[in-house]
mmCIF file of C-alpha atoms in Angstrom:
data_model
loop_
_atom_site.group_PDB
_atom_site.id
_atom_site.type_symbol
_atom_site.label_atom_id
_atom_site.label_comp_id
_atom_site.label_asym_id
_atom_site.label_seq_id
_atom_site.Cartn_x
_atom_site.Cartn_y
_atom_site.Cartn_z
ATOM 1 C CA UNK A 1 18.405 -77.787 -53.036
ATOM 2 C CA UNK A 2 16.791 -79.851 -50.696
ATOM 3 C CA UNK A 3 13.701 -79.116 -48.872
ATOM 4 C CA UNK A 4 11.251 -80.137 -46.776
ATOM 5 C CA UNK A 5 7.434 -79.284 -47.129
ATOM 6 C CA UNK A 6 4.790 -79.761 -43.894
ATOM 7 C CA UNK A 7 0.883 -79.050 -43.861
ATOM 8 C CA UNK A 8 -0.158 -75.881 -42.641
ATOM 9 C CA UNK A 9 -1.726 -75.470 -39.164
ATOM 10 C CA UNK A 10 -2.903 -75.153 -36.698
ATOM 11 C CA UNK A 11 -4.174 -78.708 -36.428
ATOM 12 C CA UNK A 12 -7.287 -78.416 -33.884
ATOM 13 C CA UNK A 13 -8.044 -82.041 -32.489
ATOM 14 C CA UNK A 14 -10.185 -83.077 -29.480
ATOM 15 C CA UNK A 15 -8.472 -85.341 -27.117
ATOM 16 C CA UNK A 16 -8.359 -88.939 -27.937
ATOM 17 C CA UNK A 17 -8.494 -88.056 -31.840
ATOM 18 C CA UNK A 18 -6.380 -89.320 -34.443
ATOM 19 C CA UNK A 19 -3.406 -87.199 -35.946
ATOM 20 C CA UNK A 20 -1.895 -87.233 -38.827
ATOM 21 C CA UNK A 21 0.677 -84.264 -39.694
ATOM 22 C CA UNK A 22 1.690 -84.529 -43.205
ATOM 23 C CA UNK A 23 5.136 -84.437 -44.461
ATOM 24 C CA UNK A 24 7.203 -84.411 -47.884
ATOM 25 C CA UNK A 25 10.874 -84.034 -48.873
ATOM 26 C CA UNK A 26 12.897 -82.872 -52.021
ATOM 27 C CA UNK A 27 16.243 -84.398 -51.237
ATOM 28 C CA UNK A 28 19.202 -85.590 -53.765
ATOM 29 C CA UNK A 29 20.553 -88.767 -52.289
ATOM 30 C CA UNK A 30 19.133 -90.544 -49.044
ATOM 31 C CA UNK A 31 18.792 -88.156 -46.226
ATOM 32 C CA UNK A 32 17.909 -89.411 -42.995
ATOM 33 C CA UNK A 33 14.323 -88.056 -41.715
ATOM 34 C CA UNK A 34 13.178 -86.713 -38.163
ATOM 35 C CA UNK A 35 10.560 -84.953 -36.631
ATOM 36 C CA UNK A 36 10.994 -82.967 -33.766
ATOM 37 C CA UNK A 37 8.675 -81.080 -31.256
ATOM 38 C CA UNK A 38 8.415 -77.256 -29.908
ATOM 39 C CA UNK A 39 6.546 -77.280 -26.621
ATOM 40 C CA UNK A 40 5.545 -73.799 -25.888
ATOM 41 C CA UNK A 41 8.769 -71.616 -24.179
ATOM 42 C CA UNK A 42 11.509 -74.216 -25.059
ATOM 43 C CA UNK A 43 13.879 -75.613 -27.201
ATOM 44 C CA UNK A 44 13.149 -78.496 -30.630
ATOM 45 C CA UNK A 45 13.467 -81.703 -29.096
ATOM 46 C CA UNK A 46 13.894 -84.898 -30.998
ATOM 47 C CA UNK A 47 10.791 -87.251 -30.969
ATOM 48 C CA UNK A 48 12.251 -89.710 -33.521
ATOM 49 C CA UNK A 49 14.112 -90.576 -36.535
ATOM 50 C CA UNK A 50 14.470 -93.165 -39.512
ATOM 51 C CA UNK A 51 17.352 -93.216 -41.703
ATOM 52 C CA UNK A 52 16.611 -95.276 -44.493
ATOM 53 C CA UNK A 53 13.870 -95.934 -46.762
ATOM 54 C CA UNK A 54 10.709 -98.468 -45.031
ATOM 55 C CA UNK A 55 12.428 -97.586 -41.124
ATOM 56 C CA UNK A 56 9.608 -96.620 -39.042
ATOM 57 C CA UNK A 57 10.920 -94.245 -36.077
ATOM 58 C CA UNK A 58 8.743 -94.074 -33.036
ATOM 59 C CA UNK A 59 8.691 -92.661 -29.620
ATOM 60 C CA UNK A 60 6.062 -91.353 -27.065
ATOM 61 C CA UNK A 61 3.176 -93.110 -29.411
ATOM 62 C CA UNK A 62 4.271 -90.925 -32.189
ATOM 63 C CA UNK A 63 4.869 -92.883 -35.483
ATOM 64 C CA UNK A 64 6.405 -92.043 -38.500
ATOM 65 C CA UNK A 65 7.399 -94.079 -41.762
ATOM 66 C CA UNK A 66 10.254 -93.248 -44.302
ATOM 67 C CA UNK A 67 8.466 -93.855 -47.905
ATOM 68 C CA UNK A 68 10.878 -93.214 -50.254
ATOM 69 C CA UNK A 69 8.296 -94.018 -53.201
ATOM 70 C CA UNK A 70 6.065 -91.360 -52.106
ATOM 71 C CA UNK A 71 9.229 -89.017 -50.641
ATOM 72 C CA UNK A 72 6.782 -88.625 -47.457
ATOM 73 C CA UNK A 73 7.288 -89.343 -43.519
ATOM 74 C CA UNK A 74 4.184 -88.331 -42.495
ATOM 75 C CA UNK A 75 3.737 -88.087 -38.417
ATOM 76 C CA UNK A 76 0.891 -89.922 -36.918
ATOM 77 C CA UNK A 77 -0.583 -90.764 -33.469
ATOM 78 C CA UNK A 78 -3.448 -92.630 -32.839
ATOM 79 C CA UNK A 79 -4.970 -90.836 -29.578
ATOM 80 C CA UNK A 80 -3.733 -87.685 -29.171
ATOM 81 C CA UNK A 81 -3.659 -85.615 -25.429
ATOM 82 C CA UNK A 82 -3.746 -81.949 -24.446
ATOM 83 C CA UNK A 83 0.190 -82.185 -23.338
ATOM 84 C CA UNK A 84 1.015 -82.904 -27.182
ATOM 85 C CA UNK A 85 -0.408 -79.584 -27.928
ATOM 86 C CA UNK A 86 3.320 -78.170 -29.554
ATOM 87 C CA UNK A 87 4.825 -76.809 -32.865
ATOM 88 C CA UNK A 88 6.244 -80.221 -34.934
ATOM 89 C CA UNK A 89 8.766 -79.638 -37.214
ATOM 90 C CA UNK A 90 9.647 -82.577 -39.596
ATOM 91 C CA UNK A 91 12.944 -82.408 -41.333
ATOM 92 C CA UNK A 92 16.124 -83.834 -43.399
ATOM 93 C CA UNK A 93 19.836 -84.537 -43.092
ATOM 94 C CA UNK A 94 21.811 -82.769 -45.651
ATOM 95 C CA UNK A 95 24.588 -84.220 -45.818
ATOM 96 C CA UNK A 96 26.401 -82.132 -48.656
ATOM 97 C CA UNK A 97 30.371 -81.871 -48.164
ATOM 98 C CA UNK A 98 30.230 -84.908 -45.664
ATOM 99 C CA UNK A 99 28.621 -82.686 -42.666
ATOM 100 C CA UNK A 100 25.377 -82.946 -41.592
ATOM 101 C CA UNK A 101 22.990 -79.799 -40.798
ATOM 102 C CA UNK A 102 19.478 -80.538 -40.405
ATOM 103 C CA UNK A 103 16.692 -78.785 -42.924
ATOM 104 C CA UNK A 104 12.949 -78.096 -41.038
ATOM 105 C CA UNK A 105 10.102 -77.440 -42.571
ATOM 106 C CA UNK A 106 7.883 -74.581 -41.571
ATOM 107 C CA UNK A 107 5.933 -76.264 -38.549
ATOM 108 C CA UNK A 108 2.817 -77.451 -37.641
ATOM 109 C CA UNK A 109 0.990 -76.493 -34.490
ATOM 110 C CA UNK A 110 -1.255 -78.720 -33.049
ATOM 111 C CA UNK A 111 -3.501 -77.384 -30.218
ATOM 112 C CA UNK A 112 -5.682 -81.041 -28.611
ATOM 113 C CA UNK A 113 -8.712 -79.817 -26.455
ATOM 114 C CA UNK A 114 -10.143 -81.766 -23.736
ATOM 115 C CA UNK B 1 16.578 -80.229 -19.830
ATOM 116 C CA UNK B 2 18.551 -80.360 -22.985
ATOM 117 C CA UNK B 3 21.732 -79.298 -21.339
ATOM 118 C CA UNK B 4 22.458 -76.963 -23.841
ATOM 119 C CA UNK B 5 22.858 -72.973 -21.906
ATOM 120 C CA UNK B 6 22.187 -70.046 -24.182
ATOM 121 C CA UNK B 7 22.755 -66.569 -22.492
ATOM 122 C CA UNK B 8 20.977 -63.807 -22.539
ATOM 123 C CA UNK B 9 17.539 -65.581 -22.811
ATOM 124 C CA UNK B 10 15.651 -62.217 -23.649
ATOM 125 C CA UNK B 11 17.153 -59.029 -25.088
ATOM 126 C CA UNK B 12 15.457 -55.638 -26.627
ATOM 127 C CA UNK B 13 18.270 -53.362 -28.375
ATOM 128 C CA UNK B 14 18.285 -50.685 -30.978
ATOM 129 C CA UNK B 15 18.877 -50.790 -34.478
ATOM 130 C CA UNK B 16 22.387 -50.006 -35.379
ATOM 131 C CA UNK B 17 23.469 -51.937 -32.229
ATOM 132 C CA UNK B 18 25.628 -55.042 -31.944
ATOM 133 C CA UNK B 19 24.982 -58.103 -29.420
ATOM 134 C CA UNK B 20 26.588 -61.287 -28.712
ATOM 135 C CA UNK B 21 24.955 -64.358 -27.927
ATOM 136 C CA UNK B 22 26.736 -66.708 -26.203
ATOM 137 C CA UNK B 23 26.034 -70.936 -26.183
ATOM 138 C CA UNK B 24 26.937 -73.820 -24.040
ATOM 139 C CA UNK B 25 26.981 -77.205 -25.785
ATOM 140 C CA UNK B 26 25.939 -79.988 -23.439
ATOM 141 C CA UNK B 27 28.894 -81.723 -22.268
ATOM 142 C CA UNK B 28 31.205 -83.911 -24.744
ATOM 143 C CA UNK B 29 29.192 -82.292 -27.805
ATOM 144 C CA UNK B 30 31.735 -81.322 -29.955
ATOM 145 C CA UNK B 31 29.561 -79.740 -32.543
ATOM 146 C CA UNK B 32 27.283 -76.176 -32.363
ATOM 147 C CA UNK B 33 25.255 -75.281 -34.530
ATOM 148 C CA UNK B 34 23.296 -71.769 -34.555
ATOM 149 C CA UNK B 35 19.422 -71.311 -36.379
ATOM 150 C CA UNK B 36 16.906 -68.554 -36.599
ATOM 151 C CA UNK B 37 13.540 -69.073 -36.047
ATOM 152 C CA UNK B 38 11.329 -66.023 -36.984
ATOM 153 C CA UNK B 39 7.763 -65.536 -37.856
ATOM 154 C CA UNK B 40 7.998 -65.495 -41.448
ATOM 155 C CA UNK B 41 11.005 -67.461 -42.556
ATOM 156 C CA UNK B 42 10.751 -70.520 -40.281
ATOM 157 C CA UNK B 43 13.574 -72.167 -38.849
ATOM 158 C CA UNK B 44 16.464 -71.197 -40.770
ATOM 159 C CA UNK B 45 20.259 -72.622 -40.764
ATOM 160 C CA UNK B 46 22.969 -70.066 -40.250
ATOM 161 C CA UNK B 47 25.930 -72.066 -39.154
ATOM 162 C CA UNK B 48 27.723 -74.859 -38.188
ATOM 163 C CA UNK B 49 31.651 -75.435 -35.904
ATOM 164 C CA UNK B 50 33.037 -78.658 -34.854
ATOM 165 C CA UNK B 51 35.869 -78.434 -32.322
ATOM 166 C CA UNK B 52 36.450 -74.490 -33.036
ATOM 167 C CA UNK B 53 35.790 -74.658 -36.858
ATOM 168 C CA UNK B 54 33.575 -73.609 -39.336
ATOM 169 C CA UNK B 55 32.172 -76.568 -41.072
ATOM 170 C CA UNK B 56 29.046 -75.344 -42.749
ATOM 171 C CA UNK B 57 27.343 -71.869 -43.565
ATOM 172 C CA UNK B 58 23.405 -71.448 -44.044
ATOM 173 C CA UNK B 59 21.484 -68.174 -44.568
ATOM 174 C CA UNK B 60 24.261 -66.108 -42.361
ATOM 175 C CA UNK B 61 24.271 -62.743 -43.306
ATOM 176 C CA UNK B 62 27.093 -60.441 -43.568
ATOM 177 C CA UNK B 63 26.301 -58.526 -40.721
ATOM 178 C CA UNK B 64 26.568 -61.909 -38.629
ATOM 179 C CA UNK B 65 29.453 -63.647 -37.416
ATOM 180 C CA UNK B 66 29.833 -66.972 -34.947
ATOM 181 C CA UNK B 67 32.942 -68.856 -33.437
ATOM 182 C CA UNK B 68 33.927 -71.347 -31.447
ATOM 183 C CA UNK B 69 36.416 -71.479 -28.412
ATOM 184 C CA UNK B 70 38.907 -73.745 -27.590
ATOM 185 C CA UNK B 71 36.496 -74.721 -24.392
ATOM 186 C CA UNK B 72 33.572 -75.358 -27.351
ATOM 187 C CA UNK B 73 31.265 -72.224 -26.163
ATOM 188 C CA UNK B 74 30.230 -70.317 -29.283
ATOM 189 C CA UNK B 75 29.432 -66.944 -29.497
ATOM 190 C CA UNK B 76 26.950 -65.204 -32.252
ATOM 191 C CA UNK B 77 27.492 -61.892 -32.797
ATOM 192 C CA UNK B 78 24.733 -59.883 -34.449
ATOM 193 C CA UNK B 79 25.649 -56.099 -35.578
ATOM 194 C CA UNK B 80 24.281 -53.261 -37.650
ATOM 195 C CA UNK B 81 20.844 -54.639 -36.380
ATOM 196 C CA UNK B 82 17.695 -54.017 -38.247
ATOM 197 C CA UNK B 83 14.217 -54.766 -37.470
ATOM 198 C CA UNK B 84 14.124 -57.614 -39.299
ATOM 199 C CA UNK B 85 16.776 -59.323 -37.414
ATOM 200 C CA UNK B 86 14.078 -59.762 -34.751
ATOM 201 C CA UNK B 87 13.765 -63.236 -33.939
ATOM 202 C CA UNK B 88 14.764 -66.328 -31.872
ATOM 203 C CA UNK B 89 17.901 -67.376 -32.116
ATOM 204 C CA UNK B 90 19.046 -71.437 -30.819
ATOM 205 C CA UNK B 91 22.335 -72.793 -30.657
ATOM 206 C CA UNK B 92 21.883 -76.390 -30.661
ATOM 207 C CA UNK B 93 24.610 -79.158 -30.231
ATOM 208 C CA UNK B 94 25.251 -82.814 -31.532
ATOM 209 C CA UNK B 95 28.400 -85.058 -30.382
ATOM 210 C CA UNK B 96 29.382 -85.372 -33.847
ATOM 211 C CA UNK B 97 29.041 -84.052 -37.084
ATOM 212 C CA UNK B 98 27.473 -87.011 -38.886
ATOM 213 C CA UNK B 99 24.282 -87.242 -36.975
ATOM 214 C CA UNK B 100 20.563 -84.791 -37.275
ATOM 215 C CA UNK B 101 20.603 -85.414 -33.586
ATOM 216 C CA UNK B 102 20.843 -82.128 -32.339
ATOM 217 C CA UNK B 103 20.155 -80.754 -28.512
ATOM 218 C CA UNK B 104 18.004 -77.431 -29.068
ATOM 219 C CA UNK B 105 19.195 -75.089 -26.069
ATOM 220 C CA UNK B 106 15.611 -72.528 -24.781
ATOM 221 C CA UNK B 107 16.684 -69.854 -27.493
ATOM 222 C CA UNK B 108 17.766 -66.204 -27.096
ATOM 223 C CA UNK B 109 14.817 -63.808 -28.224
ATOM 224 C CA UNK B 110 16.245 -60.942 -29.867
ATOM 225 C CA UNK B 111 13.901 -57.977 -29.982
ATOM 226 C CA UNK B 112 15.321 -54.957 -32.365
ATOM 227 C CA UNK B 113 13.599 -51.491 -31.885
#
């Protein structure tokens, strides 16, 4: 079935460091790719999206291209801060039987010291 | 805010015991969907409604059962608890079904002694 597979954390990064949060998918047809974000005591939120191969979805200076070559959608930002310290959770659309529900990989958690 | 509601937000029971948890979708969402999150399996899928029903099943166990009202709450009701069942649970809700945009609500943590 289709999966999703993220780098293990935690990520440690100084503030104003570069991140990169690796992500790659197993996925019969063309899923649509997101990652979302776990601040501490609350619910996933969405921080952005791409739906078909080459889209780039970005959001709060959070990038992330769909590379359907490489099956990857790897999460990058290029100066992280301490308030992005969170869980990210990349995953896919499966949209078997025409419905979607959404399949995460295990989480990353990045902790950004001053 | 997410404007998703999920009631109670913290709850410690026994094992043997049965609990409901109850979810709000945010307004106009006509879809809920329900995942555990624990330690060592991740975020996992359990189920999906659209307008009151089932559309999808994940890793649901027997012991588990959800629904949907007419007013589009949903309910998750957990019985025969075991320690593993320890964990927290979301309900999170998207306007349709065709979209991976889902509002998370905070989570109900489910503690089983």
């Amino acid at each position: 079935g289709d999966s999703v597979t993220q780098m293990e954390g935690p990520v440690t990064l100084s503030e104003e460091a570069f991140l990169t949060i690796n992500c790659t998918y197993t996925a019969t047809g063309y899923p649509s790719l997101f990652w979302y974000v776990q601040y501490p005591g609350e619910g996933l939120q969405l921080l952005l999206k791409a739906t078909k191969a080459d889209d780039k979805g970005s959001n709060k200076g959070f990038e992330a291209t769909y590379r359907k070559e490489t099956t990857s959608f790897h999460l990058e930002k290029g100066s992280v801060q301490v308030s992005d310290s969170a869980v990210y959770f990349c995953a896919l659309s499966d949209q078997a039987g025409g419905y979607n529900k959404l399949i995460f990989g295990a989480g990353t958690r990045l902790a950004v010291h001053p | 805010d997410s404007g998703v509601t999920q009631t109670p937000k913290h709850l410690i029971t026994a094992t043997g015991q049965r609990v409901t948890l109850r979810c709000s979708p945010r307004s106009g969402d006509l879809s809920v969907y329900w995942y555990q999150q624990s330690l060592d399996q991740g975020l996992q899928f359990l189920i999906q409604y659209y307008n009151g029903e089932e559309r999808a099943k994940g890793n649901i166990l027997e012991r588990f059962s959800a629904q949907q009202f007419p007013d589009l709450h949903s309910e998750l009701n957990l019985s025969s608890l075991e320690l593993g069942d320890s964990a927290l649970y979301f309900c999170a809700s998207s306007a349709t079904i065709h979209t991976g945009e889902l509002f998370f609500g905070e989570g109900s943590r489910l503690t089983v002694l």
